[in-house]
Amino acid sequence: MPASAQRKKTLKKPHPAKGAPRPAGRAGEPASTPSNWPPRAVEPSQPTRRLLRGYAFDPQLSTELESVAINEIVYEVPWEPKLEPGPRGDYLDVIDYDPASGGFYQPVDLNDRALLAQSGLAPSEANPQSHQQMVYAVAMRTIEHFERALGRRVLWSPHVKGADEADYVGQLRVYPHALRQQNAFYDPQRKALLFGYFPAADTDPGRVYPGGTVFTCLSQDIVAHETTHAILDGVHPSLLYPSNPDTLAFHEAFADLVALFQHFSLPGVLRHQIARARGDLRTRNLLAELAVQFGQATGRYGALRSAIGRVDPKTRAWTRLEPDPAALMRTQEPHERGAILVAAVFDAFLRIYERRTVDLLRIATGGSGVLPAGALHPDLVERLADEAAKAAGHLLTICVRALDYCPPVDLTFGDYLRALITADIQVVPQDRLGYRVAIVEAFRARGIYPKGLRSLAVDNLAWDRPSAAVRALLRERPLVLRPYANEYAYLDNRDAADPRRDIFEHLSKWRGELHAAVQRLLLSLDEQQRNVLAENMGLDLRPGHAAFEVRSLQFTRKASPAGPGVPQGLVSIVQERAAAGGASGAGSFMFRGGCTIVVDLRSGDIDYVIRKNARSDTRLEAERAFRVQSRAGLAGMYFGALDETDPSRQLAQLHGFNPETDHG
């Protein structure tokens, strides 16, 4: 009998009943016993990643021949086993309610077998469920980048009910079709992302279809930007209370940087743009631009913002931005001021990328450094893209980690520069490729530097270590954090019903205990010792001024090239008091000071005390002057009297949203 016929005959035989002995195989082999036949099925392991299709940039690029091949991609996001239709998971709750039409769109079920088999829905402007999938994919990807860099779970800013009481917020609400207007924003009161949609201009809308609907929820850049605002509010809530021109500008700049650097984690997009730019990322390219469709649909003739250039509205010609060290002094509007910080960080990335690829170009050009005309060799494109991805990933990680080394209030761009340098020194002591020098050089070229230092040398920019007097006063005191850290390590486990809630509740309890411990410490000191500690912690501990708040407590272990990293405790102590506006006419306001304390949990040593002095008359007068200026200038047009009781106005009005006339 032919072999094929024998196989068919064998396959037609019925499967043996459970427990039936298996016939003997080759000569001399015993028949299988009933206990091990048929073989036990191996249960598949739980998936770790979910694949979801979406746009790399926005829908407009899928209508252009040059970019259509790279614009539809597959996002990889963490697998959430309890994901419900919406999608609604551990971090996000997508609620697709359209206030303008007064109805809900059917929620997408990403666990549907058909969607699991084909990496979710195809990207589509016409399908609201595709919009829900897009916002979920990009937001989850952004959250994952933060958690990897910070070495801990992302927690949303809680609903504050009183001085010592706050409610846990498990899911950030996401509304893909919340507004019929040219806007998207994060609302810190509702703990929600609200995305708008609007018709493109009928006259001269660039390459966008005239009058066609533009959905902000389908822009990777806009979704990543708004998600970053929400994450940043959870890490540094004081940034929503502007105390200097840099505060809100930093919020905008940081959100732009995250969106920009996430472009470099898309391999196909990166290779395409490297090849098109022939390796020179200082020329115009999609990697350095944000929200192309939104910008063109609103009459900008190009992207909403760019890190390296701009389009002249009169000539429509693109020109490269040159560093201007005086621009910061004359720029107050938050987006424009933030763009200076974005340009500085992106310029640092370009310097690092060029340093990492100089040897490749030497090899490819025979030492001349001048590439021949024509397309680059695919192998060279691959290597250049690999180096660009590494440099962008490293710099994004440094930018995120620097948040842990910022003062808890009154952040300036100069403070952030010091935080960047300190964060990188902590993880990579030997800066072989000159990342830190590149950052300092790019910041200096744009007039960004901290005040009061002797020089801009890298080692001088890192935050100072505590003085010997402070170390003596606090010797072994920080070891009170070690039992908390040990328990914290076991809270985040896959078997817990809601590990992020457990973490939030334990941290809240421990903050109260830590506050009591600090009070006991202060009572145990004499007046001279208390003054030394107050000066170094930025607190006002004089009688009648001693109230303070342990605003934040976190534990982290940041991985480094050398290993898993050092376990650290991060404590933020904030003090606030009402300050009179004085003769300047600024009106009364809350003046804040305090410190961020970084503790090495192995030894109990305090690595850094990063402070903003609550007793500083210089800071107080500077904030008064800022508030007067904000009333008279553009900031006053945005924020009026800077109403601190309603922080939702800061980002909503900054993005052009009027809460009194629009839905959401």
PDB file of N, CA and C in Angstrom, residues 547-637:
ATOM      1  N   ALA A 547       3.857  73.726  60.281  1.00  0.00           N
ATOM      2  CA  ALA A 547       3.029  72.710  59.621  1.00  0.00           C
ATOM      3  C   ALA A 547       3.613  72.363  58.254  1.00  0.00           C
ATOM      4  N   PHE A 548       3.650  71.097  57.948  1.00  0.00           N
ATOM      5  CA  PHE A 548       4.163  70.631  56.662  1.00  0.00           C
ATOM      6  C   PHE A 548       3.414  69.358  56.286  1.00  0.00           C
ATOM      7  N   GLU A 549       3.620  68.917  55.063  1.00  0.00           N
ATOM      8  CA  GLU A 549       2.925  67.738  54.541  1.00  0.00           C
ATOM      9  C   GLU A 549       3.939  66.815  53.878  1.00  0.00           C
ATOM     10  N   VAL A 550       3.877  65.526  54.202  1.00  0.00           N
ATOM     11  CA  VAL A 550       4.639  64.531  53.441  1.00  0.00           C
ATOM     12  C   VAL A 550       3.782  64.224  52.214  1.00  0.00           C
ATOM     13  N   ARG A 551       4.081  64.907  51.132  1.00  0.00           N
ATOM     14  CA  ARG A 551       3.199  64.866  49.963  1.00  0.00           C
ATOM     15  C   ARG A 551       3.359  63.584  49.164  1.00  0.00           C
ATOM     16  N   SER A 552       4.556  63.041  49.167  1.00  0.00           N
ATOM     17  CA  SER A 552       4.783  61.868  48.328  1.00  0.00           C
ATOM     18  C   SER A 552       5.790  60.941  48.991  1.00  0.00           C
ATOM     19  N   LEU A 553       5.545  59.652  48.831  1.00  0.00           N
ATOM     20  CA  LEU A 553       6.491  58.616  49.247  1.00  0.00           C
ATOM     21  C   LEU A 553       6.485  57.559  48.158  1.00  0.00           C
ATOM     22  N   GLN A 554       7.657  57.245  47.628  1.00  0.00           N
ATOM     23  CA  GLN A 554       7.776  56.244  46.579  1.00  0.00           C
ATOM     24  C   GLN A 554       9.007  55.390  46.817  1.00  0.00           C
ATOM     25  N   PHE A 555       8.947  54.177  46.284  1.00  0.00           N
ATOM     26  CA  PHE A 555      10.101  53.286  46.316  1.00  0.00           C
ATOM     27  C   PHE A 555      10.398  52.849  44.890  1.00  0.00           C
ATOM     28  N   THR A 556      11.675  52.810  44.561  1.00  0.00           N
ATOM     29  CA  THR A 556      12.047  52.507  43.190  1.00  0.00           C
ATOM     30  C   THR A 556      13.390  51.788  43.143  1.00  0.00           C
ATOM     31  N   ARG A 557      13.594  51.074  42.081  1.00  0.00           N
ATOM     32  CA  ARG A 557      14.889  50.469  41.783  1.00  0.00           C
ATOM     33  C   ARG A 557      15.084  50.609  40.275  1.00  0.00           C
ATOM     34  N   LYS A 558      15.927  51.536  39.867  1.00  0.00           N
ATOM     35  CA  LYS A 558      16.113  51.837  38.454  1.00  0.00           C
ATOM     36  C   LYS A 558      17.246  50.984  37.878  1.00  0.00           C
ATOM     37  N   ALA A 559      16.908  50.166  36.901  1.00  0.00           N
ATOM     38  CA  ALA A 559      17.901  49.288  36.287  1.00  0.00           C
ATOM     39  C   ALA A 559      18.968  50.109  35.582  1.00  0.00           C
ATOM     40  N   SER A 560      20.191  49.586  35.588  1.00  0.00           N
ATOM     41  CA  SER A 560      21.320  50.235  34.928  1.00  0.00           C
ATOM     42  C   SER A 560      22.054  49.206  34.081  1.00  0.00           C
ATOM     43  N   PRO A 561      22.969  49.645  33.202  1.00  0.00           N
ATOM     44  CA  PRO A 561      23.737  48.677  32.420  1.00  0.00           C
ATOM     45  C   PRO A 561      24.537  47.706  33.292  1.00  0.00           C
ATOM     46  N   ALA A 562      24.841  48.118  34.519  1.00  0.00           N
ATOM     47  CA  ALA A 562      25.658  47.275  35.391  1.00  0.00           C
ATOM     48  C   ALA A 562      24.845  46.293  36.221  1.00  0.00           C
ATOM     49  N   GLY A 563      23.512  46.437  36.244  1.00  0.00           N
ATOM     50  CA  GLY A 563      22.724  45.529  37.066  1.00  0.00           C
ATOM     51  C   GLY A 563      21.349  46.080  37.378  1.00  0.00           C
ATOM     52  N   PRO A 564      20.702  45.521  38.398  1.00  0.00           N
ATOM     53  CA  PRO A 564      19.314  45.904  38.712  1.00  0.00           C
ATOM     54  C   PRO A 564      19.170  47.274  39.349  1.00  0.00           C
ATOM     55  N   GLY A 565      20.265  47.905  39.740  1.00  0.00           N
ATOM     56  CA  GLY A 565      20.178  49.242  40.299  1.00  0.00           C
ATOM     57  C   GLY A 565      20.048  49.254  41.811  1.00  0.00           C
ATOM     58  N   VAL A 566      20.115  50.464  42.371  1.00  0.00           N
ATOM     59  CA  VAL A 566      20.098  50.663  43.815  1.00  0.00           C
ATOM     60  C   VAL A 566      18.663  50.903  44.272  1.00  0.00           C
ATOM     61  N   PRO A 567      18.189  50.198  45.317  1.00  0.00           N
ATOM     62  CA  PRO A 567      16.854  50.488  45.843  1.00  0.00           C
ATOM     63  C   PRO A 567      16.846  51.856  46.527  1.00  0.00           C
ATOM     64  N   GLN A 568      15.861  52.666  46.183  1.00  0.00           N
ATOM     65  CA  GLN A 568      15.799  54.027  46.704  1.00  0.00           C
ATOM     66  C   GLN A 568      14.426  54.326  47.286  1.00  0.00           C
ATOM     67  N   GLY A 569      14.435  55.190  48.293  1.00  0.00           N
ATOM     68  CA  GLY A 569      13.208  55.771  48.804  1.00  0.00           C
ATOM     69  C   GLY A 569      13.162  57.235  48.415  1.00  0.00           C
ATOM     70  N   LEU A 570      12.001  57.700  47.976  1.00  0.00           N
ATOM     71  CA  LEU A 570      11.830  59.091  47.541  1.00  0.00           C
ATOM     72  C   LEU A 570      10.746  59.731  48.396  1.00  0.00           C
ATOM     73  N   VAL A 571      11.105  60.785  49.119  1.00  0.00           N
ATOM     74  CA  VAL A 571      10.178  61.459  50.029  1.00  0.00           C
ATOM     75  C   VAL A 571      10.087  62.927  49.630  1.00  0.00           C
ATOM     76  N   SER A 572       8.863  63.421  49.432  1.00  0.00           N
ATOM     77  CA  SER A 572       8.652  64.840  49.148  1.00  0.00           C
ATOM     78  C   SER A 572       7.912  65.473  50.323  1.00  0.00           C
ATOM     79  N   ILE A 573       8.505  66.519  50.870  1.00  0.00           N
ATOM     80  CA  ILE A 573       7.903  67.262  51.977  1.00  0.00           C
ATOM     81  C   ILE A 573       7.606  68.673  51.485  1.00  0.00           C
ATOM     82  N   VAL A 574       6.363  69.116  51.659  1.00  0.00           N
ATOM     83  CA  VAL A 574       5.927  70.418  51.136  1.00  0.00           C
ATOM     84  C   VAL A 574       5.312  71.233  52.259  1.00  0.00           C
ATOM     85  N   GLN A 575       5.610  72.511  52.231  1.00  0.00           N
ATOM     86  CA  GLN A 575       5.051  73.454  53.194  1.00  0.00           C
ATOM     87  C   GLN A 575       4.442  74.609  52.409  1.00  0.00           C
ATOM     88  N   GLU A 576       3.272  75.053  52.781  1.00  0.00           N
ATOM     89  CA  GLU A 576       2.652  76.163  52.071  1.00  0.00           C
ATOM     90  C   GLU A 576       2.026  77.137  53.056  1.00  0.00           C
ATOM     91  N   ARG A 577       1.978  78.394  52.631  1.00  0.00           N
ATOM     92  CA  ARG A 577       1.383  79.440  53.462  1.00  0.00           C
ATOM     93  C   ARG A 577       0.794  80.505  52.554  1.00  0.00           C
ATOM     94  N   ALA A 578      -0.190  81.219  53.069  1.00  0.00           N
ATOM     95  CA  ALA A 578      -0.792  82.304  52.309  1.00  0.00           C
ATOM     96  C   ALA A 578       0.170  83.483  52.280  1.00  0.00           C
ATOM     97  N   ALA A 579       0.364  84.039  51.093  1.00  0.00           N
ATOM     98  CA  ALA A 579       1.253  85.189  50.930  1.00  0.00           C
ATOM     99  C   ALA A 579       0.450  86.347  50.354  1.00  0.00           C
ATOM    100  N   ALA A 580       0.686  87.534  50.896  1.00  0.00           N
ATOM    101  CA  ALA A 580      -0.009  88.721  50.411  1.00  0.00           C
ATOM    102  C   ALA A 580       0.608  89.189  49.107  1.00  0.00           C
ATOM    103  N   GLY A 581      -0.227  89.782  48.250  1.00  0.00           N
ATOM    104  CA  GLY A 581       0.274  90.277  46.975  1.00  0.00           C
ATOM    105  C   GLY A 581       1.155  91.493  47.118  1.00  0.00           C
ATOM    106  N   GLY A 582       0.978  92.238  48.190  1.00  0.00           N
ATOM    107  CA  GLY A 582       1.796  93.423  48.418  1.00  0.00           C
ATOM    108  C   GLY A 582       1.442  94.555  47.472  1.00  0.00           C
ATOM    109  N   ALA A 583       2.361  95.498  47.358  1.00  0.00           N
ATOM    110  CA  ALA A 583       2.125  96.683  46.527  1.00  0.00           C
ATOM    111  C   ALA A 583       2.105  96.350  45.045  1.00  0.00           C
ATOM    112  N   SER A 584       2.584  95.176  44.686  1.00  0.00           N
ATOM    113  CA  SER A 584       2.665  94.807  43.274  1.00  0.00           C
ATOM    114  C   SER A 584       1.298  94.552  42.657  1.00  0.00           C
ATOM    115  N   GLY A 585       0.285  94.293  43.485  1.00  0.00           N
ATOM    116  CA  GLY A 585      -1.049  94.018  42.965  1.00  0.00           C
ATOM    117  C   GLY A 585      -1.241  92.597  42.489  1.00  0.00           C
ATOM    118  N   ALA A 586      -0.410  91.688  42.966  1.00  0.00           N
ATOM    119  CA  ALA A 586      -0.500  90.298  42.516  1.00  0.00           C
ATOM    120  C   ALA A 586      -1.683  89.571  43.120  1.00  0.00           C
ATOM    121  N   GLY A 587      -2.253  90.101  44.224  1.00  0.00           N
ATOM    122  CA  GLY A 587      -3.303  89.367  44.909  1.00  0.00           C
ATOM    123  C   GLY A 587      -2.698  88.299  45.797  1.00  0.00           C
ATOM    124  N   SER A 588      -3.443  87.865  46.804  1.00  0.00           N
ATOM    125  CA  SER A 588      -2.910  86.841  47.710  1.00  0.00           C
ATOM    126  C   SER A 588      -2.821  85.505  46.995  1.00  0.00           C
ATOM    127  N   PHE A 589      -1.883  84.671  47.423  1.00  0.00           N
ATOM    128  CA  PHE A 589      -1.670  83.371  46.791  1.00  0.00           C
ATOM    129  C   PHE A 589      -0.987  82.444  47.785  1.00  0.00           C
ATOM    130  N   MET A 590      -0.973  81.151  47.449  1.00  0.00           N
ATOM    131  CA  MET A 590      -0.299  80.164  48.286  1.00  0.00           C
ATOM    132  C   MET A 590       1.157  80.059  47.854  1.00  0.00           C
ATOM    133  N   PHE A 591       2.054  80.329  48.792  1.00  0.00           N
ATOM    134  CA  PHE A 591       3.487  80.248  48.527  1.00  0.00           C
ATOM    135  C   PHE A 591       4.006  78.931  49.092  1.00  0.00           C
ATOM    136  N   ARG A 592       4.716  78.177  48.275  1.00  0.00           N
ATOM    137  CA  ARG A 592       5.105  76.821  48.646  1.00  0.00           C
ATOM    138  C   ARG A 592       6.617  76.651  48.656  1.00  0.00           C
ATOM    139  N   GLY A 593       7.077  75.789  49.558  1.00  0.00           N
ATOM    140  CA  GLY A 593       8.479  75.388  49.622  1.00  0.00           C
ATOM    141  C   GLY A 593       8.555  73.952  50.082  1.00  0.00           C
ATOM    142  N   GLY A 594       9.778  73.421  50.135  1.00  0.00           N
ATOM    143  CA  GLY A 594       9.936  72.039  50.593  1.00  0.00           C
ATOM    144  C   GLY A 594      11.095  71.359  49.907  1.00  0.00           C
ATOM    145  N   CYS A 595      11.107  70.039  49.953  1.00  0.00           N
ATOM    146  CA  CYS A 595      12.260  69.304  49.435  1.00  0.00           C
ATOM    147  C   CYS A 595      11.870  67.911  48.974  1.00  0.00           C
ATOM    148  N   THR A 596      12.702  67.369  48.102  1.00  0.00           N
ATOM    149  CA  THR A 596      12.664  65.965  47.717  1.00  0.00           C
ATOM    150  C   THR A 596      13.890  65.297  48.319  1.00  0.00           C
ATOM    151  N   ILE A 597      13.679  64.241  49.083  1.00  0.00           N
ATOM    152  CA  ILE A 597      14.778  63.531  49.747  1.00  0.00           C
ATOM    153  C   ILE A 597      14.956  62.178  49.065  1.00  0.00           C
ATOM    154  N   VAL A 598      16.180  61.910  48.611  1.00  0.00           N
ATOM    155  CA  VAL A 598      16.499  60.648  47.938  1.00  0.00           C
ATOM    156  C   VAL A 598      17.356  59.820  48.885  1.00  0.00           C
ATOM    157  N   VAL A 599      16.856  58.625  49.237  1.00  0.00           N
ATOM    158  CA  VAL A 599      17.503  57.784  50.250  1.00  0.00           C
ATOM    159  C   VAL A 599      18.004  56.497  49.616  1.00  0.00           C
ATOM    160  N   ASP A 600      19.246  56.136  49.904  1.00  0.00           N
ATOM    161  CA  ASP A 600      19.796  54.835  49.537  1.00  0.00           C
ATOM    162  C   ASP A 600      19.339  53.834  50.595  1.00  0.00           C
ATOM    163  N   LEU A 601      18.450  52.922  50.205  1.00  0.00           N
ATOM    164  CA  LEU A 601      17.861  52.014  51.178  1.00  0.00           C
ATOM    165  C   LEU A 601      18.808  50.906  51.617  1.00  0.00           C
ATOM    166  N   ARG A 602      19.912  50.722  50.933  1.00  0.00           N
ATOM    167  CA  ARG A 602      20.875  49.708  51.376  1.00  0.00           C
ATOM    168  C   ARG A 602      21.592  50.170  52.639  1.00  0.00           C
ATOM    169  N   SER A 603      22.064  51.411  52.616  1.00  0.00           N
ATOM    170  CA  SER A 603      22.855  51.927  53.736  1.00  0.00           C
ATOM    171  C   SER A 603      22.064  52.833  54.658  1.00  0.00           C
ATOM    172  N   GLY A 604      20.962  53.376  54.150  1.00  0.00           N
ATOM    173  CA  GLY A 604      20.223  54.364  54.922  1.00  0.00           C
ATOM    174  C   GLY A 604      20.755  55.768  54.749  1.00  0.00           C
ATOM    175  N   ASP A 605      21.754  55.952  53.885  1.00  0.00           N
ATOM    176  CA  ASP A 605      22.309  57.286  53.646  1.00  0.00           C
ATOM    177  C   ASP A 605      21.351  58.119  52.804  1.00  0.00           C
ATOM    178  N   ILE A 606      21.364  59.418  53.040  1.00  0.00           N
ATOM    179  CA  ILE A 606      20.606  60.347  52.209  1.00  0.00           C
ATOM    180  C   ILE A 606      21.518  60.801  51.074  1.00  0.00           C
ATOM    181  N   ASP A 607      21.117  60.485  49.844  1.00  0.00           N
ATOM    182  CA  ASP A 607      21.919  60.879  48.689  1.00  0.00           C
ATOM    183  C   ASP A 607      21.744  62.352  48.362  1.00  0.00           C
ATOM    184  N   TYR A 608      20.496  62.820  48.352  1.00  0.00           N
ATOM    185  CA  TYR A 608      20.225  64.208  47.961  1.00  0.00           C
ATOM    186  C   TYR A 608      19.060  64.766  48.767  1.00  0.00           C
ATOM    187  N   VAL A 609      19.133  66.070  49.039  1.00  0.00           N
ATOM    188  CA  VAL A 609      17.999  66.835  49.550  1.00  0.00           C
ATOM    189  C   VAL A 609      17.827  68.003  48.583  1.00  0.00           C
ATOM    190  N   ILE A 610      16.824  67.907  47.721  1.00  0.00           N
ATOM    191  CA  ILE A 610      16.630  68.866  46.626  1.00  0.00           C
ATOM    192  C   ILE A 610      15.529  69.823  47.061  1.00  0.00           C
ATOM    193  N   ARG A 611      15.877  71.063  47.343  1.00  0.00           N
ATOM    194  CA  ARG A 611      14.956  71.930  48.076  1.00  0.00           C
ATOM    195  C   ARG A 611      14.591  73.201  47.324  1.00  0.00           C
ATOM    196  N   LYS A 612      13.444  73.750  47.721  1.00  0.00           N
ATOM    197  CA  LYS A 612      13.028  75.105  47.384  1.00  0.00           C
ATOM    198  C   LYS A 612      12.670  75.772  48.705  1.00  0.00           C
ATOM    199  N   ASN A 613      13.411  76.782  49.078  1.00  0.00           N
ATOM    200  CA  ASN A 613      13.342  77.338  50.421  1.00  0.00           C
ATOM    201  C   ASN A 613      12.040  78.107  50.641  1.00  0.00           C
ATOM    202  N   ALA A 614      11.274  77.684  51.626  1.00  0.00           N
ATOM    203  CA  ALA A 614      10.004  78.341  51.952  1.00  0.00           C
ATOM    204  C   ALA A 614      10.216  79.695  52.624  1.00  0.00           C
ATOM    205  N   ARG A 615      11.436  79.963  53.095  1.00  0.00           N
ATOM    206  CA  ARG A 615      11.725  81.239  53.758  1.00  0.00           C
ATOM    207  C   ARG A 615      12.427  82.221  52.831  1.00  0.00           C
ATOM    208  N   SER A 616      12.570  81.872  51.566  1.00  0.00           N
ATOM    209  CA  SER A 616      13.327  82.708  50.642  1.00  0.00           C
ATOM    210  C   SER A 616      12.518  83.925  50.206  1.00  0.00           C
ATOM    211  N   ASP A 617      12.987  85.117  50.571  1.00  0.00           N
ATOM    212  CA  ASP A 617      12.336  86.349  50.119  1.00  0.00           C
ATOM    213  C   ASP A 617      12.537  86.551  48.624  1.00  0.00           C
ATOM    214  N   THR A 618      13.660  86.075  48.103  1.00  0.00           N
ATOM    215  CA  THR A 618      13.925  86.209  46.665  1.00  0.00           C
ATOM    216  C   THR A 618      12.909  85.418  45.853  1.00  0.00           C
ATOM    217  N   ARG A 619      12.635  84.180  46.274  1.00  0.00           N
ATOM    218  CA  ARG A 619      11.630  83.369  45.590  1.00  0.00           C
ATOM    219  C   ARG A 619      10.246  84.000  45.705  1.00  0.00           C
ATOM    220  N   LEU A 620       9.942  84.510  46.884  1.00  0.00           N
ATOM    221  CA  LEU A 620       8.623  85.105  47.107  1.00  0.00           C
ATOM    222  C   LEU A 620       8.403  86.304  46.185  1.00  0.00           C
ATOM    223  N   GLU A 621       9.404  87.173  46.074  1.00  0.00           N
ATOM    224  CA  GLU A 621       9.268  88.346  45.216  1.00  0.00           C
ATOM    225  C   GLU A 621       9.210  87.948  43.746  1.00  0.00           C
ATOM    226  N   ALA A 622       9.959  86.919  43.373  1.00  0.00           N
ATOM    227  CA  ALA A 622       9.934  86.453  41.985  1.00  0.00           C
ATOM    228  C   ALA A 622       8.552  85.915  41.622  1.00  0.00           C
ATOM    229  N   GLU A 623       7.908  85.212  42.560  1.00  0.00           N
ATOM    230  CA  GLU A 623       6.578  84.693  42.269  1.00  0.00           C
ATOM    231  C   GLU A 623       5.563  85.828  42.212  1.00  0.00           C
ATOM    232  N   ARG A 624       5.700  86.820  43.061  1.00  0.00           N
ATOM    233  CA  ARG A 624       4.811  87.981  42.993  1.00  0.00           C
ATOM    234  C   ARG A 624       4.928  88.650  41.621  1.00  0.00           C
ATOM    235  N   ALA A 625       6.178  88.830  41.169  1.00  0.00           N
ATOM    236  CA  ALA A 625       6.392  89.480  39.872  1.00  0.00           C
ATOM    237  C   ALA A 625       5.798  88.647  38.741  1.00  0.00           C
ATOM    238  N   PHE A 626       5.927  87.315  38.818  1.00  0.00           N
ATOM    239  CA  PHE A 626       5.360  86.444  37.789  1.00  0.00           C
ATOM    240  C   PHE A 626       3.847  86.581  37.743  1.00  0.00           C
ATOM    241  N   ARG A 627       3.216  86.672  38.900  1.00  0.00           N
ATOM    242  CA  ARG A 627       1.759  86.756  38.932  1.00  0.00           C
ATOM    243  C   ARG A 627       1.266  88.095  38.394  1.00  0.00           C
ATOM    244  N   VAL A 628       2.004  89.153  38.659  1.00  0.00           N
ATOM    245  CA  VAL A 628       1.649  90.450  38.080  1.00  0.00           C
ATOM    246  C   VAL A 628       1.777  90.388  36.565  1.00  0.00           C
ATOM    247  N   GLN A 629       2.869  89.808  36.092  1.00  0.00           N
ATOM    248  CA  GLN A 629       3.107  89.704  34.657  1.00  0.00           C
ATOM    249  C   GLN A 629       2.061  88.814  33.990  1.00  0.00           C
ATOM    250  N   SER A 630       1.659  87.745  34.688  1.00  0.00           N
ATOM    251  CA  SER A 630       0.682  86.829  34.110  1.00  0.00           C
ATOM    252  C   SER A 630      -0.685  87.484  33.965  1.00  0.00           C
ATOM    253  N   ARG A 631      -0.998  88.424  34.825  1.00  0.00           N
ATOM    254  CA  ARG A 631      -2.263  89.151  34.711  1.00  0.00           C
ATOM    255  C   ARG A 631      -2.239  90.098  33.507  1.00  0.00           C
ATOM    256  N   ALA A 632      -1.068  90.695  33.269  1.00  0.00           N
ATOM    257  CA  ALA A 632      -0.978  91.734  32.242  1.00  0.00           C
ATOM    258  C   ALA A 632      -0.706  91.181  30.850  1.00  0.00           C
ATOM    259  N   GLY A 633      -0.094  89.977  30.778  1.00  0.00           N
ATOM    260  CA  GLY A 633       0.343  89.463  29.492  1.00  0.00           C
ATOM    261  C   GLY A 633      -0.517  88.339  28.968  1.00  0.00           C
ATOM    262  N   LEU A 634       0.093  87.518  28.100  1.00  0.00           N
ATOM    263  CA  LEU A 634      -0.619  86.413  27.470  1.00  0.00           C
ATOM    264  C   LEU A 634      -1.147  85.423  28.490  1.00  0.00           C
ATOM    265  N   ALA A 635      -0.378  85.170  29.549  1.00  0.00           N
ATOM    266  CA  ALA A 635      -0.833  84.200  30.541  1.00  0.00           C
ATOM    267  C   ALA A 635      -2.130  84.655  31.181  1.00  0.00           C
ATOM    268  N   GLY A 636      -2.303  85.967  31.338  1.00  0.00           N
ATOM    269  CA  GLY A 636      -3.556  86.460  31.883  1.00  0.00           C
ATOM    270  C   GLY A 636      -4.723  86.192  30.949  1.00  0.00           C
ATOM    271  N   MET A 637      -4.442  86.251  29.656  1.00  0.00           N
ATOM    272  CA  MET A 637      -5.491  85.947  28.691  1.00  0.00           C
ATOM    273  C   MET A 637      -5.898  84.487  28.809  1.00  0.00           C
TER     274      MET A 637
END
